[in-house]
Structures are given as structure tokens and as C-alpha cells.
XYZ file of C-alpha atoms in Angstrom:
733
model
C 155.040 122.110 149.363
C 152.519 124.025 147.660
C 149.550 121.702 148.489
C 150.466 121.915 151.763
C 150.316 126.243 151.990
C 147.400 125.881 150.338
C 145.964 123.547 153.110
C 147.833 125.982 155.395
C 145.640 128.580 153.893
C 142.710 127.496 153.822
C 143.070 126.769 157.145
C 143.617 129.842 158.922
C 141.030 131.211 157.049
C 138.545 128.811 158.284
C 139.773 129.679 161.309
C 139.634 133.166 161.033
C 135.877 132.891 159.782
C 134.635 130.276 162.083
C 130.782 131.921 163.008
C 130.407 129.221 165.763
C 133.176 129.578 167.727
C 132.166 130.834 171.189
C 134.181 134.489 170.549
C 133.013 134.263 166.985
C 129.806 134.774 168.549
C 129.673 136.953 171.838
C 131.562 139.715 169.293
C 128.276 139.575 166.803
C 126.291 139.805 169.751
C 128.424 142.840 170.643
C 127.706 144.217 167.551
C 124.691 143.837 167.260
C 123.688 145.247 171.224
C 125.235 148.566 169.028
C 123.069 148.311 165.937
C 119.834 150.937 166.691
C 116.753 148.669 166.490
C 114.355 147.606 163.869
C 111.377 150.085 162.896
C 107.749 149.377 163.601
C 105.651 151.189 161.076
C 102.239 150.285 160.282
C 101.714 148.339 163.557
C 99.497 149.827 165.891
C 96.225 148.171 165.996
C 92.533 150.346 165.067
C 91.713 151.448 168.910
C 94.457 152.294 169.593
C 95.383 154.594 166.137
C 92.120 155.757 166.396
C 93.162 156.949 170.336
C 96.240 157.963 168.899
C 97.970 155.565 172.179
C 101.016 153.690 172.563
C 99.621 150.308 171.399
C 101.666 147.513 173.326
C 101.194 143.580 172.725
C 102.941 140.885 175.123
C 104.420 137.846 173.252
C 102.081 135.277 173.217
C 99.124 137.424 174.124
C 96.242 137.815 171.334
C 95.384 141.802 171.965
C 96.862 144.667 173.174
C 97.233 145.940 176.845
C 95.227 148.935 176.131
C 92.518 146.650 174.368
C 92.831 143.921 176.956
C 91.691 146.661 179.208
C 89.085 148.559 177.565
C 87.804 144.959 176.172
C 88.096 146.193 172.737
C 88.341 143.838 169.865
C 92.404 144.067 168.933
C 91.948 144.450 164.987
C 94.311 145.443 161.885
C 92.227 146.309 159.484
C 94.517 149.490 158.498
C 97.567 147.770 158.333
C 96.216 145.072 156.625
C 94.614 148.071 153.733
C 97.855 149.242 153.096
C 99.664 146.690 152.952
C 96.626 145.207 150.913
C 97.100 148.707 148.711
C 100.827 147.719 147.558
C 99.635 144.588 146.386
C 96.884 145.322 144.718
C 97.751 147.981 142.889
C 100.971 145.998 141.758
C 98.151 143.114 140.961
C 96.098 145.935 138.619
C 99.324 146.064 136.265
C 100.273 142.794 135.604
C 98.378 141.660 132.058
C 94.750 140.187 132.415
C 94.372 136.590 130.811
C 91.028 136.687 129.658
C 89.987 138.672 126.563
C 86.697 140.999 126.762
C 85.841 140.764 123.010
C 86.096 138.365 120.862
C 87.221 139.424 117.087
C 83.588 139.963 115.804
C 83.612 142.317 118.217
C 80.728 140.707 120.760
C 81.566 140.144 124.241
C 83.281 136.756 125.704
C 81.383 136.924 128.937
C 78.779 134.667 128.551
C 76.410 136.368 131.360
C 76.010 139.387 130.794
C 74.568 141.991 133.695
C 72.086 144.125 135.216
C 73.732 147.018 132.911
C 72.205 145.541 130.196
C 68.545 145.827 130.528
C 69.272 149.179 131.441
C 67.735 152.084 128.659
C 70.226 153.731 126.412
C 71.562 156.896 128.127
C 73.840 160.030 127.454
C 77.229 159.148 129.168
C 77.003 159.822 132.437
C 78.924 161.030 135.125
C 81.476 159.109 137.765
C 80.596 155.938 138.941
C 80.812 154.637 142.879
C 79.849 151.542 140.847
C 82.450 148.893 141.323
C 83.174 147.368 137.210
C 85.646 144.580 137.694
C 88.251 145.128 134.694
C 87.571 143.389 131.979
C 83.950 143.200 132.452
C 82.236 145.261 130.393
C 78.532 146.662 129.584
C 78.267 147.663 126.548
C 75.433 145.613 124.227
C 75.793 144.357 121.079
C 74.400 145.451 117.953
C 72.536 149.552 117.530
C 72.366 149.933 121.326
C 74.496 152.179 123.004
C 75.995 151.319 126.045
C 73.856 151.111 128.850
C 74.670 153.137 132.514
C 74.714 150.458 134.779
C 72.691 150.208 137.705
C 74.757 151.314 141.121
C 73.450 152.596 144.923
C 72.257 156.495 142.624
C 70.208 155.222 140.543
C 66.762 156.081 140.394
C 64.402 153.362 142.032
C 62.156 153.975 138.505
C 64.925 153.073 136.611
C 64.786 150.034 138.584
C 61.811 149.388 138.098
C 62.441 149.814 134.232
C 65.347 146.665 134.762
C 63.662 144.728 137.114
C 60.006 144.677 134.746
C 61.713 144.608 131.580
C 60.303 142.149 129.192
C 61.863 138.418 128.934
C 64.577 137.174 126.452
C 62.079 135.808 123.618
C 61.205 132.651 122.330
C 62.656 131.815 125.949
C 61.146 130.042 128.961
C 63.863 129.765 131.154
C 63.920 131.998 134.224
C 67.432 131.568 134.876
C 68.401 133.093 131.488
C 66.011 135.628 131.564
C 67.674 137.816 133.978
C 70.438 138.486 131.292
C 67.691 139.324 127.866
C 68.860 142.973 126.363
C 66.420 145.311 126.561
C 65.463 148.025 124.027
C 64.551 151.110 125.199
C 60.812 151.125 124.245
C 59.764 147.253 124.546
C 56.480 146.151 122.171
C 53.605 145.348 124.130
C 54.057 141.505 122.507
C 57.409 141.145 124.155
C 55.613 140.672 127.804
C 53.771 137.388 125.796
C 55.575 135.017 128.232
C 53.737 136.163 131.404
C 49.925 136.658 130.251
C 47.860 138.580 129.366
C 48.315 141.782 131.525
C 51.803 141.715 131.510
C 52.047 144.225 128.983
C 51.173 147.061 131.500
C 54.613 146.604 132.321
C 55.291 148.405 129.760
C 53.535 152.401 131.318
C 55.603 153.539 133.725
C 53.227 154.561 136.367
C 51.234 151.014 135.979
C 55.782 149.655 137.239
C 55.193 152.150 140.520
C 51.424 150.973 141.546
C 52.812 147.590 140.901
C 56.023 148.102 142.754
C 54.089 149.528 145.589
C 51.370 146.687 145.374
C 54.301 144.035 145.854
C 55.714 145.535 148.482
C 52.392 145.744 150.440
C 52.318 141.848 150.447
C 56.005 141.264 151.401
C 54.610 142.986 154.588
C 51.850 141.302 155.191
C 52.799 137.984 154.353
C 57.107 137.546 154.368
C 57.798 140.722 156.887
C 55.581 138.460 160.130
C 58.321 135.883 159.772
C 61.101 137.440 158.418
C 60.879 140.482 160.018
C 64.535 142.076 159.263
C 62.969 146.038 157.783
C 61.766 148.671 159.873
C 58.233 148.813 157.331
C 57.211 152.851 157.818
C 60.859 153.362 157.338
C 61.236 151.184 154.143
C 58.026 152.424 152.589
C 58.867 156.054 153.515
C 62.273 156.109 151.894
C 60.948 154.406 148.928
C 57.927 157.024 148.087
C 60.853 159.121 148.373
C 62.567 158.360 146.117
C 59.993 157.176 143.480
C 57.990 160.757 144.101
C 60.884 163.056 144.061
C 61.788 164.825 141.582
C 65.864 163.779 140.178
C 67.571 161.400 141.437
C 68.622 160.204 144.330
C 71.828 161.439 144.908
C 70.089 165.765 144.172
C 71.063 165.189 140.549
C 69.555 164.051 137.511
C 69.060 160.665 136.049
C 70.617 159.377 133.211
C 67.088 157.190 131.932
C 64.789 160.543 133.108
C 63.906 161.486 129.210
C 63.827 165.823 128.500
C 61.197 167.616 130.058
C 59.878 164.949 132.384
C 59.689 167.595 135.478
C 56.856 167.979 135.194
C 55.146 164.363 135.323
C 57.342 163.933 138.122
C 55.125 166.955 139.739
C 52.045 164.869 138.922
C 53.054 161.595 140.281
C 53.787 163.949 143.279
C 50.545 165.079 142.966
C 49.179 161.030 142.809
C 46.903 159.960 144.947
C 49.081 156.840 145.732
C 51.827 159.429 147.046
C 51.921 158.663 151.366
C 50.300 162.418 151.714
C 47.114 160.564 149.121
C 47.528 163.760 147.010
C 48.802 166.454 149.245
C 51.282 168.530 148.429
C 54.377 168.961 150.775
C 57.970 169.061 151.550
C 59.625 165.502 151.437
C 62.596 165.392 154.046
C 65.951 163.896 152.536
C 65.634 160.359 152.817
C 68.625 158.055 152.328
C 67.767 155.912 149.210
C 66.972 152.308 149.201
C 69.871 149.715 148.349
C 68.472 148.206 144.837
C 69.170 144.665 145.471
C 66.844 145.103 148.921
C 64.141 146.819 146.512
C 64.361 144.256 144.178
C 64.572 141.589 146.553
C 61.610 142.649 148.148
C 59.303 142.851 145.177
C 60.591 139.001 144.253
C 59.156 138.124 147.674
C 56.004 140.055 147.053
C 55.648 138.117 143.402
C 55.890 134.715 145.341
C 52.732 135.628 146.658
C 50.991 137.710 145.438
C 47.075 137.555 144.005
C 47.417 140.081 141.811
C 45.402 139.765 138.368
C 48.704 139.979 136.375
C 50.276 137.049 138.115
C 46.544 134.892 137.936
C 46.888 135.224 134.032
C 50.655 134.414 134.560
C 49.936 131.375 135.883
C 47.385 130.384 134.519
C 49.237 130.433 131.314
C 52.588 128.356 132.082
C 50.313 125.952 133.720
C 49.937 126.916 137.410
C 53.293 128.325 138.322
C 54.697 131.935 137.312
C 56.885 132.470 135.069
C 57.332 136.240 136.331
C 58.065 135.455 139.906
C 60.898 133.505 138.557
C 62.720 135.753 136.586
C 62.438 138.220 139.246
C 63.803 136.257 141.778
C 66.374 135.652 138.941
C 67.209 139.181 138.895
C 66.851 140.309 142.283
C 69.902 137.300 142.726
C 71.751 138.371 139.650
C 71.353 142.248 141.130
C 72.749 141.608 144.394
C 75.683 139.527 142.453
C 76.535 142.296 140.103
C 76.517 145.149 143.469
C 78.985 142.865 145.004
C 76.508 142.152 147.980
C 78.004 138.743 148.914
C 81.192 140.250 149.357
C 81.275 143.741 150.968
C 80.103 144.416 154.469
C 77.704 146.162 155.332
C 74.474 146.035 157.335
C 72.379 146.174 154.179
C 73.721 143.224 152.360
C 73.862 141.387 155.698
C 69.950 141.932 155.205
C 69.455 141.679 151.232
C 72.002 137.844 152.239
C 69.600 136.666 154.262
C 65.811 137.729 152.173
C 67.129 136.556 149.134
C 68.175 132.560 150.589
C 65.207 131.278 151.732
C 63.207 133.085 148.283
C 65.341 130.593 146.032
C 64.372 126.762 145.199
C 64.900 124.757 148.358
C 66.036 122.114 146.566
C 68.854 120.539 146.740
C 69.172 119.038 143.851
C 68.398 122.329 141.308
C 71.589 123.991 140.311
C 69.998 127.095 140.850
C 67.876 126.621 144.148
C 69.389 126.480 148.157
C 73.333 125.690 148.371
C 73.829 128.229 151.882
C 75.662 130.620 149.406
C 74.021 133.215 150.408
C 73.229 131.963 154.599
C 76.774 131.496 154.301
C 77.051 135.056 152.699
C 75.543 136.514 155.557
C 77.170 134.762 157.853
C 80.894 136.097 156.793
C 79.438 139.629 156.539
C 78.443 139.651 160.163
C 81.775 137.919 161.763
C 84.150 140.704 159.241
C 81.299 143.388 161.044
C 81.742 141.571 164.324
C 78.582 141.765 165.326
C 79.490 138.733 166.550
C 81.159 140.761 169.672
C 79.104 142.555 172.545
C 81.451 145.126 172.822
C 81.312 145.830 169.268
C 77.159 146.117 169.919
C 77.434 147.962 172.371
C 79.085 151.032 169.918
C 75.836 150.746 167.915
C 74.125 153.516 169.227
C 70.734 153.912 166.921
C 68.119 151.573 168.226
C 67.259 150.925 165.077
C 70.355 149.216 163.857
C 71.403 147.689 166.629
C 67.750 145.601 166.129
C 68.282 144.786 163.116
C 71.932 143.949 163.547
C 71.083 141.823 166.366
C 67.767 140.112 165.229
C 70.131 139.014 161.774
C 72.838 137.328 164.023
C 70.666 135.199 165.946
C 68.653 134.304 162.130
C 71.648 133.632 160.847
C 72.606 131.204 163.518
C 69.552 129.296 163.947
C 69.018 129.607 160.511
C 73.082 128.172 159.769
C 72.832 124.965 162.663
C 69.538 124.168 161.266
C 70.685 123.858 157.334
C 73.336 122.392 158.904
C 71.593 119.272 160.495
C 68.910 118.999 157.789
C 70.907 118.747 154.493
C 74.191 116.970 156.752
C 76.438 119.567 156.713
C 78.960 120.916 158.781
C 77.473 124.113 160.393
C 79.625 127.349 159.966
C 79.773 128.445 163.722
C 80.230 127.030 167.178
C 79.294 128.104 170.392
C 82.717 130.126 171.189
C 82.375 131.991 167.907
C 79.582 134.818 169.858
C 79.226 136.770 173.067
C 76.702 138.788 172.321
C 72.840 138.580 174.140
C 69.587 136.970 173.198
C 67.654 140.155 171.309
C 65.275 141.798 173.948
C 63.008 144.076 174.564
C 62.781 146.641 177.292
C 59.255 146.366 179.678
C 56.387 148.258 178.400
C 54.938 150.954 181.192
C 51.059 149.457 181.686
C 49.777 153.021 181.546
C 51.196 152.776 178.006
C 49.904 149.241 177.307
C 45.715 150.163 177.958
C 46.744 153.158 175.562
C 45.896 152.802 171.992
C 49.103 152.144 171.505
C 50.464 150.763 168.150
C 51.086 146.765 169.009
C 54.288 144.369 169.509
C 56.303 144.199 166.152
C 57.065 141.160 164.750
C 60.220 140.789 166.438
C 58.888 141.372 170.018
C 56.113 138.604 169.574
C 58.860 136.414 168.968
C 60.736 137.549 171.554
C 58.116 137.137 174.031
C 56.315 133.702 172.727
C 55.554 133.109 176.281
C 52.464 131.057 177.904
C 50.206 133.217 179.844
C 47.749 132.210 182.366
C 43.987 131.605 181.230
C 42.682 133.161 183.474
C 44.713 137.418 183.464
C 43.818 139.538 186.652
C 41.958 142.781 184.480
C 45.010 142.541 181.936
C 44.052 142.072 178.682
C 46.594 139.015 177.528
C 48.818 141.602 175.108
C 49.069 143.492 178.206
C 50.656 140.442 179.728
C 52.837 139.733 177.058
C 54.424 143.694 176.802
C 55.205 143.566 180.097
C 57.060 141.019 180.839
C 60.645 142.008 180.579
C 63.648 140.333 179.893
C 64.156 139.095 183.180
C 61.547 136.909 183.172
C 61.254 136.252 179.577
C 63.320 132.853 180.387
C 61.105 130.936 178.001
C 61.209 133.445 175.823
C 61.058 131.796 171.634
C 64.986 132.562 170.730
C 66.291 131.456 174.304
C 64.681 128.056 173.339
C 65.226 127.970 169.515
C 69.719 128.545 170.511
C 69.037 126.352 173.313
C 67.804 123.661 170.375
C 70.032 124.780 167.671
C 72.590 124.051 169.967
C 71.924 120.549 169.859
C 71.452 120.638 165.650
C 75.084 122.122 165.648
C 76.416 119.207 167.947
C 74.593 116.379 166.139
C 75.733 118.331 162.511
C 79.636 117.616 164.014
C 79.422 113.855 165.456
C 76.887 112.499 162.464
C 77.986 113.484 159.115
C 81.392 112.741 159.545
C 83.201 110.219 157.559
C 84.336 108.256 160.283
C 80.442 107.800 161.717
C 79.614 106.799 158.342
C 81.855 104.268 157.760
C 82.069 102.967 161.165
C 78.047 103.701 162.377
C 77.300 106.307 165.894
C 78.867 105.486 169.359
C 76.230 104.094 171.434
C 77.521 106.511 174.295
C 77.333 109.419 171.772
C 73.119 108.047 170.838
C 72.357 108.621 174.267
C 74.182 111.911 174.765
C 71.838 112.840 171.845
C 68.755 111.185 173.146
C 69.122 112.720 176.915
C 69.465 116.146 175.804
C 66.387 116.269 173.141
C 64.306 114.937 175.890
C 65.912 118.115 178.779
C 64.735 120.053 175.581
C 61.315 118.987 175.651
C 60.925 118.918 179.338
C 62.050 122.945 179.556
C 60.895 124.379 176.304
C 58.045 122.856 174.792
C 55.720 123.326 176.736
C 56.390 127.223 176.416
C 57.580 127.542 172.981
C 55.321 124.463 171.292
C 51.838 124.517 170.474
C 49.461 123.478 173.459
C 46.162 122.043 173.943
C 43.717 124.783 174.198
C 45.154 126.967 171.683
C 44.352 130.725 172.773
C 41.622 132.766 170.343
C 43.574 135.630 170.087
C 46.678 134.744 169.095
C 47.664 135.926 165.548
C 49.250 134.443 162.576
C 52.518 135.591 163.696
C 52.551 133.071 166.996
C 50.100 130.799 165.097
C 52.765 130.008 162.701
C 56.068 130.755 165.005
C 54.646 128.581 167.143
C 53.644 125.490 164.724
C 57.707 126.330 163.604
C 58.727 125.185 167.487
C 57.069 122.228 167.675
C 57.506 120.604 164.219
C 61.452 121.936 164.566
C 62.034 119.990 167.723
C 60.147 116.812 166.812
C 62.441 116.396 163.328
C 65.800 116.653 165.443
C 63.983 112.999 166.689
C 63.651 111.873 162.384
C 66.770 112.606 161.771
C 68.607 110.911 164.352
C 66.088 108.001 163.376
C 67.569 108.574 159.373
C 70.562 108.456 160.718
C 70.985 105.154 163.032
C 69.294 103.975 159.919
C 71.976 104.452 157.660
C 75.033 103.820 159.318
C 73.923 101.959 162.399
C 75.846 101.676 166.250
C 79.294 101.288 165.784
C 79.510 99.077 168.682
C 77.395 96.499 166.304
C 78.508 97.000 163.471
C 82.255 96.437 165.044
C 80.761 92.504 166.167
C 78.942 92.172 162.264
C 82.401 92.921 160.454
C 84.319 89.406 162.250
C 81.337 87.580 161.864
C 79.503 87.283 165.334
C 75.883 88.012 165.853
C 75.444 91.227 167.534
C 73.105 89.222 170.290
C 76.337 87.841 171.880
C 77.229 91.673 172.804
C 76.865 92.305 176.563
C 75.072 95.609 176.007
C 72.245 94.086 173.174
C 69.813 94.547 175.256
C 70.127 98.409 175.608
C 71.011 98.790 172.181
C 67.700 97.755 170.785
C 65.901 99.382 174.174
C 67.266 102.889 172.521
C 66.812 102.328 169.099
C 63.405 101.317 169.992
C 62.890 104.297 171.427
C 64.157 106.457 168.354
C 61.835 104.945 166.754
C 59.253 105.560 168.463
C 59.827 109.154 169.391
C 60.669 109.668 165.349
C 57.141 108.369 164.413
C 55.851 110.175 167.160
C 57.415 113.535 165.729
C 56.023 112.640 162.770
C 52.180 111.967 163.480
C 52.811 115.065 164.969
C 54.177 117.128 162.051
C 51.424 115.858 160.206
C 49.396 116.889 162.380
C 50.448 120.203 162.286
C 50.568 120.648 158.566
C 47.515 119.163 158.580
C 46.089 122.125 160.957
C 47.879 124.567 159.026
C 47.394 123.668 155.835
C 42.982 123.936 156.301
C 43.780 127.146 156.813
C 45.855 127.794 153.859
C 48.713 129.172 155.930
C 51.639 127.245 154.615
C 50.369 128.899 150.941
C 52.044 131.815 152.630
C 55.161 130.477 155.184
C 58.200 130.981 153.607
C 59.660 127.606 153.597
C 59.332 127.242 157.516
C 57.994 123.848 158.315
C 58.788 122.636 154.745
C 62.255 120.347 155.735
C 59.596 119.138 158.368
C 56.549 117.837 155.759
C 58.888 116.483 153.856
C 60.915 114.496 156.019
C 57.461 113.263 157.717
C 56.281 112.173 155.907
C 58.369 110.131 153.761
C 58.816 108.432 157.288
C 54.634 108.215 157.542
C 55.252 106.792 154.146
C 58.001 104.316 154.585
C 55.679 103.006 157.263
C 52.585 103.478 155.664
C 50.371 105.517 157.724
C 47.471 107.049 156.128
C 48.474 110.092 157.994
C 50.989 110.761 155.115
C 47.934 112.397 153.256
C 48.083 115.353 155.702
C 52.267 116.592 154.410
C 51.818 115.390 150.543
C 48.468 118.276 150.997
C 50.329 120.503 153.166
C 53.702 120.081 150.256
C 51.235 120.910 147.786
C 49.521 124.079 149.211
C 53.935 124.955 149.310
C 54.179 124.290 145.996
C 51.885 127.812 145.274
C 55.286 129.169 145.967
C 57.527 126.556 145.701
C 57.639 124.469 142.710
C 59.984 121.806 143.381
C 57.058 121.233 146.886
C 54.909 119.186 143.794
C 57.966 116.998 143.049
C 58.256 116.328 146.494
C 54.846 115.210 147.568
C 54.811 113.203 143.824
C 58.070 110.672 145.480
C 56.285 110.850 148.943
C 53.585 109.311 147.263
C 55.030 107.003 145.398
C 56.865 105.660 148.439
C 53.830 105.128 150.274
C 52.326 103.290 147.370
C 55.406 100.783 147.881
C 55.170 100.525 151.276
C 51.358 99.561 150.637
C 52.958 96.358 148.569
C 54.719 95.306 151.382
C 58.181 97.243 149.901
C 60.109 98.524 153.144
C 63.110 100.541 153.372
C 64.950 99.521 156.047
C 68.478 99.246 156.937
C 70.206 99.131 160.725
C 67.127 100.035 161.856
C 65.139 96.604 160.521
C 64.771 95.223 163.761
C 62.813 98.134 166.126
C 60.866 99.063 162.452
C 56.883 99.404 162.735
C 55.406 96.971 159.726
C 52.500 98.272 157.374
C 49.576 98.586 160.289
C 51.781 97.527 162.826
C 50.921 99.283 166.930
C 54.547 99.045 168.907
C 54.332 100.777 171.372
C 51.059 102.302 169.723
C 49.347 103.001 172.537
C 52.062 105.510 173.783
C 52.044 107.163 170.171
C 48.464 107.116 169.781
C 47.955 108.770 172.560
C 50.341 111.277 172.212
C 48.782 111.848 168.402
C 47.500 115.008 166.977
C 44.217 114.306 165.853
C 44.584 115.533 161.914
C 40.735 114.958 161.344
C 39.651 118.509 162.876
C 41.333 121.347 163.501
C 42.422 122.163 167.086
C 41.685 126.055 166.812
C 40.584 128.758 165.146
C 43.372 131.533 164.050
C 42.160 135.204 164.247
């Protein structure tokens, strides 16, 4: 009885609160109508928030109605910053798991920041530098706490850090960037850098030495990487070096008392930009310390200063001082969070550091694409890939720098991916900005004593000029070509080839291709694309048969690099075929069937033979270009633009036992002046060439079409297209 009552009560209770019944659902629905709508806080996009208009975003759309009508990027950075601020505040309250000090009082971090090199100073005011929690820059021992390097640090104090002596008793260049420096180092502390390095202890010499390295950068590196405005950089550097007080109007903590007289004397120094005349300098924005350090490190790479000559003489032909400057520039950039904070200066610094380092993939401290990847991420964070954002940059110089930086990063990402068998970071639909263009210059200005075009303009308008110009010079024709007629500019051709390289990377460097092989239709597609690019662009941006004598260094090296970049694509395609094979052939051979029974066997062998011939022709062409540039001594001054081409072409020629490999070896040995790893690569090519001469040829899937040592194959075609490497084709002015 009781059980029945309980059962009945339970049943009535469940029936009263049956949420699945239609009656209850209708009641809940009607009740929901009477409730106030949920309040949406902080959901407006940045554009609507700035213009104080209603942000209405329809379901399923990526942009709100206002941004769609105005073609604005619909971003929510302010909203994200508001929510992240709460999360970061909560995270800061949590206890840290890493301690900054041990029981002995020594820092637990194995790597010391650039502040270790600064001279001891009095406590300074509030600093704008970011110091992560748990990292202290207190020097152990008797040395008082050092002043950290910030964007407000005086350039003279920055030079004191950059040119501080190496760590005593250590020749490891990578460890030199983290050595403690006393306030007044002794001359003997510089002994590892040669007989003249002790002069770096003198401030006046450091300033003159830094200015000399900056000029080397603009004479050699800037012609290939024109990311800076030379006049603007020099003006800001001189202002920060010769003006009194700190760069932000205060007093430098490392400037000794009574130095105002010395600073005024430096202002009247003959090395000042006014030639010794005292004048009032307008207020200048200080240069980023990491940018100054990077420019100086680049200058040290190619400098012929007596200090570097003595350093190379002491260290077996390599500059230990230059390596330290490179590592310190990189360490300073990391310390100042260049790779993390979106800023225009940080983009330029990252793009300049990437080719500055060792280009060997086996080098742990070398080229791994980190700084290139950082530059691309910074550009994407700044939305430089959006045409609408670029159009909002009013300063022409800043806009031109960012557009040039974008295309430099875009091309470098594509070529690096195909060179080093990596997936590219960017894709074709990741950007919509136009090519870098310069408006046409009126002829009356050209015929006057106007300055010559900048390296950016020369790169953009690198087109063939008629050999019989009517009454105007070649320079005048080069400048009067407008963007609408510059269909064969350097960037247009380079971008077209970069898109092919990007497609090759995504198809060739994936696990399925490595295990199964390259599909024959994919191979044919790449061959057709390379042939089409050659027919459309190579004659305009490559090296012509009759090189104009009035072409300068920029045009000459750019044309050689464009020519070599195209031909290396065939070598890369050959190496991929040799390593992976054709998928259709691999499928048949795995079953134990002969590949000759394939219906496509003749077509496949024909395509393999054509790739072999094109790769050999490309290797001979690159060897010829390397021989010409090495004869003029230009590879000694190149920023690692053609070194990959020399390595790939040299290795193929060495495997085939071709004597033209000596040009690639000579070119790499000349590269070793600035990139010491190239000497090891040249030695490896010599070893492979020696094995090939002894009959030890290394071939896998391409063995059926591989030309033997001394073999001709389609030699008539290859020989007629190969460059004459014995005599230089042209001279450079």
C-alpha cells in the first residue's frame, strides 16, 4: 500500500515536471519572450568603435555591415585586449615555478641579457623596456646592477655594449654575446680580436668605427636589401651620436659627470654631418637599438677595416669579432622582443637578421627561417597583406618600406620552402596588395642633374632597354617607364616564379609524395609552368647575351640572381625525381612487374630525360654566372643571394663529373669570406666530384637517364645553351 502510494506520488511528480511535453515547452518559450535580451558588452569591431557607429554582423558573415560597405578589415583587437587583460592579471597573481636565484645568490638563467654588457650606473627612472617576471639582470660578484638597454638608451652606450670585449678565455662566438663587461675594460681583454681591437676601449674610436661600418652596409648590403632610407638613417644616427643628453631628452645613466664639454667637442668634430660647423639639429626620432646593432653587424661582415684584417689574420681567415657582433645583434633583438611585438622597425630588423646569420641548416645557431617567419607574422599582425590597410598609410616612405618588406618576405618564404624542402607559410590568397611601383618621372627632371634611382626603383624597373635609344639615355628610358607599361618588372617575374615554387613545395615536400612518388601529371604541370615562365620572363629579367656596359652592380647582380633562381628550379625538380621517383612507376615495381610494361613508359622516360637535360643546362648556366661574378669579385660582397644556386648546381655537376664544377667551388670559396660555412660546402662538392671521377656515381630513380662522366646525352642542345665560363661575357661599371 505504501509502495503504491510512493509510486503514485513519484509518477505524479515526474508528470508535473516533464520538460519534454509540448505543454511545458510552450510555457518555457512564452516565458523566454518576457525576459530581457542578454546584454552584449564590448562586441563592436575596431572600425565601428572608432567611428562610434552600430556594429551589425549578420550570422554567417565574417565582417559587419559597416566594414563590408567600406571595405575595411573587420578586426576585434580592442575586444581581445580587454579580455586578455583580465586573463593576464589573473596569471600574474599565480606563483612562478622558476626561481630567479639559487641558494648561492647566482642567477639560475644560463643566458644573460644584453644589460650585462652595460657599464654600472646609478638607479635610473622608470624604463619602458619589457622585463619578464623572474628575470633579473644583476651581475654576480662586486659589479653593481647594470642599466638595461631600452629604446631610450643612448647610442654611445649601445656602442659600448656592442663593442665590449669577448669573454675571457673563450673563443666561442656564440658565448661572447653573454659575457660580463666591467666599466673600464683593459686593452688585453680584446686580445682575441687581433692587435688593433684594444682601440675599441676608446669612445671616439667606437663612434668613428661604427660610422664606417654603417657606410659599408649602405655601399654593399643596401643595394641588395633596400629596406632603409640611407639619408634618414644617417641623419638620425648622427643626431643620436653628437647631440647632448640622452635620446629622450634626459641624461644617460652611463654618461660620466662633466661630459657635456666632450659632447660639445664631438659636435664640432669633423666627422659630424655638418663638417665641423655648429648648428641646431631638429628633433629626431631615435633609431631602434637592435636596428643599429644589425646594420653594424652587416657592415662588419664585409668590412676591410684594418681591425678586421688583423682579426682575420689572427683567426685563420675568419673574423671572430664579426661573429660576436652578429650574435649580439640577434641577442639584442630577442631581448627587446623584436620577434613578438608588431612594429614596422621590428619587421625591418627581422628581415635583415635572417640573411645575416649562418645559412647552413646543420648549424644550430644558423638559418632555420626563424626571423623570416617572425617577419611574416609581424606583417600579418600589422595587416600589411591588406590593400585597404596599406592605403591608409599616408607617409610614402613608410608605405613603400612596408610594401617592399612584404614582397621581400613573400618571395623569400616561397624560395626558402622549395630550397630547403619545407612548407611555405604564405599562400596565394593570403594577400591582395599590389606590386611595389614607382610613378613615372618627367623627362625634364631626368635630363637635369637629378639623383639616380634608388635600388628599389632599379629592381622594379629592371626591363630590357632598346639598344638604339632615340635621343635619351638608358637611364632616362628606365625612369620614364610607368607602372602600366612595366609588365616585365623584377617583382612581377619574381612573384610568378615564387608562385610556382610555392606549388612545388606543397606538392613535392609531403609524406605521401615521399612514400608513393610524384604523379606524372603533377610533373608535367610543373614542367609546363617553368617553360611558360621562361618564355615570358627570362629574356626580360635574366642575363642577356649582350650585357649593357653601363649597367651597374645592382642591375647586374639582380639579373644574375633572377637567371639562377629560374634554373635552380629544374635542379630541384631533378633531385625530387631522383629521390622519390614517378608514382605510376613505383606502383608497378612494388608488385614485381617490370616498368617497361607500363603503357606510359615511353612518355615517362621522355619527361625524365627532359628534366635531366634542363637540370644539367641550368647547372651549367649557374656555373657560368658564378664564374663571371667570382671573376669580378662580386660573390665576396653578395648577401647570400646566389649561394644556394651555387651549392645545388655544384653538387649536380660534381655527381656528373663535369669540370665546370670548378666555377661553383670557386664561387663558394669566395662566399666563405662572409659565410664561413660555404668553405665546408665547397669541400663537400670537391669530395663528390672526386668520387664521380673514380666511377662512383650516386643515382636512384633517375639512373636510367643520368648522363655518365664524359657522356653527352643531348649534349648538342646543352652545349649550345651553356655559358662560356672561360671568358667573362661582360664588364661591370
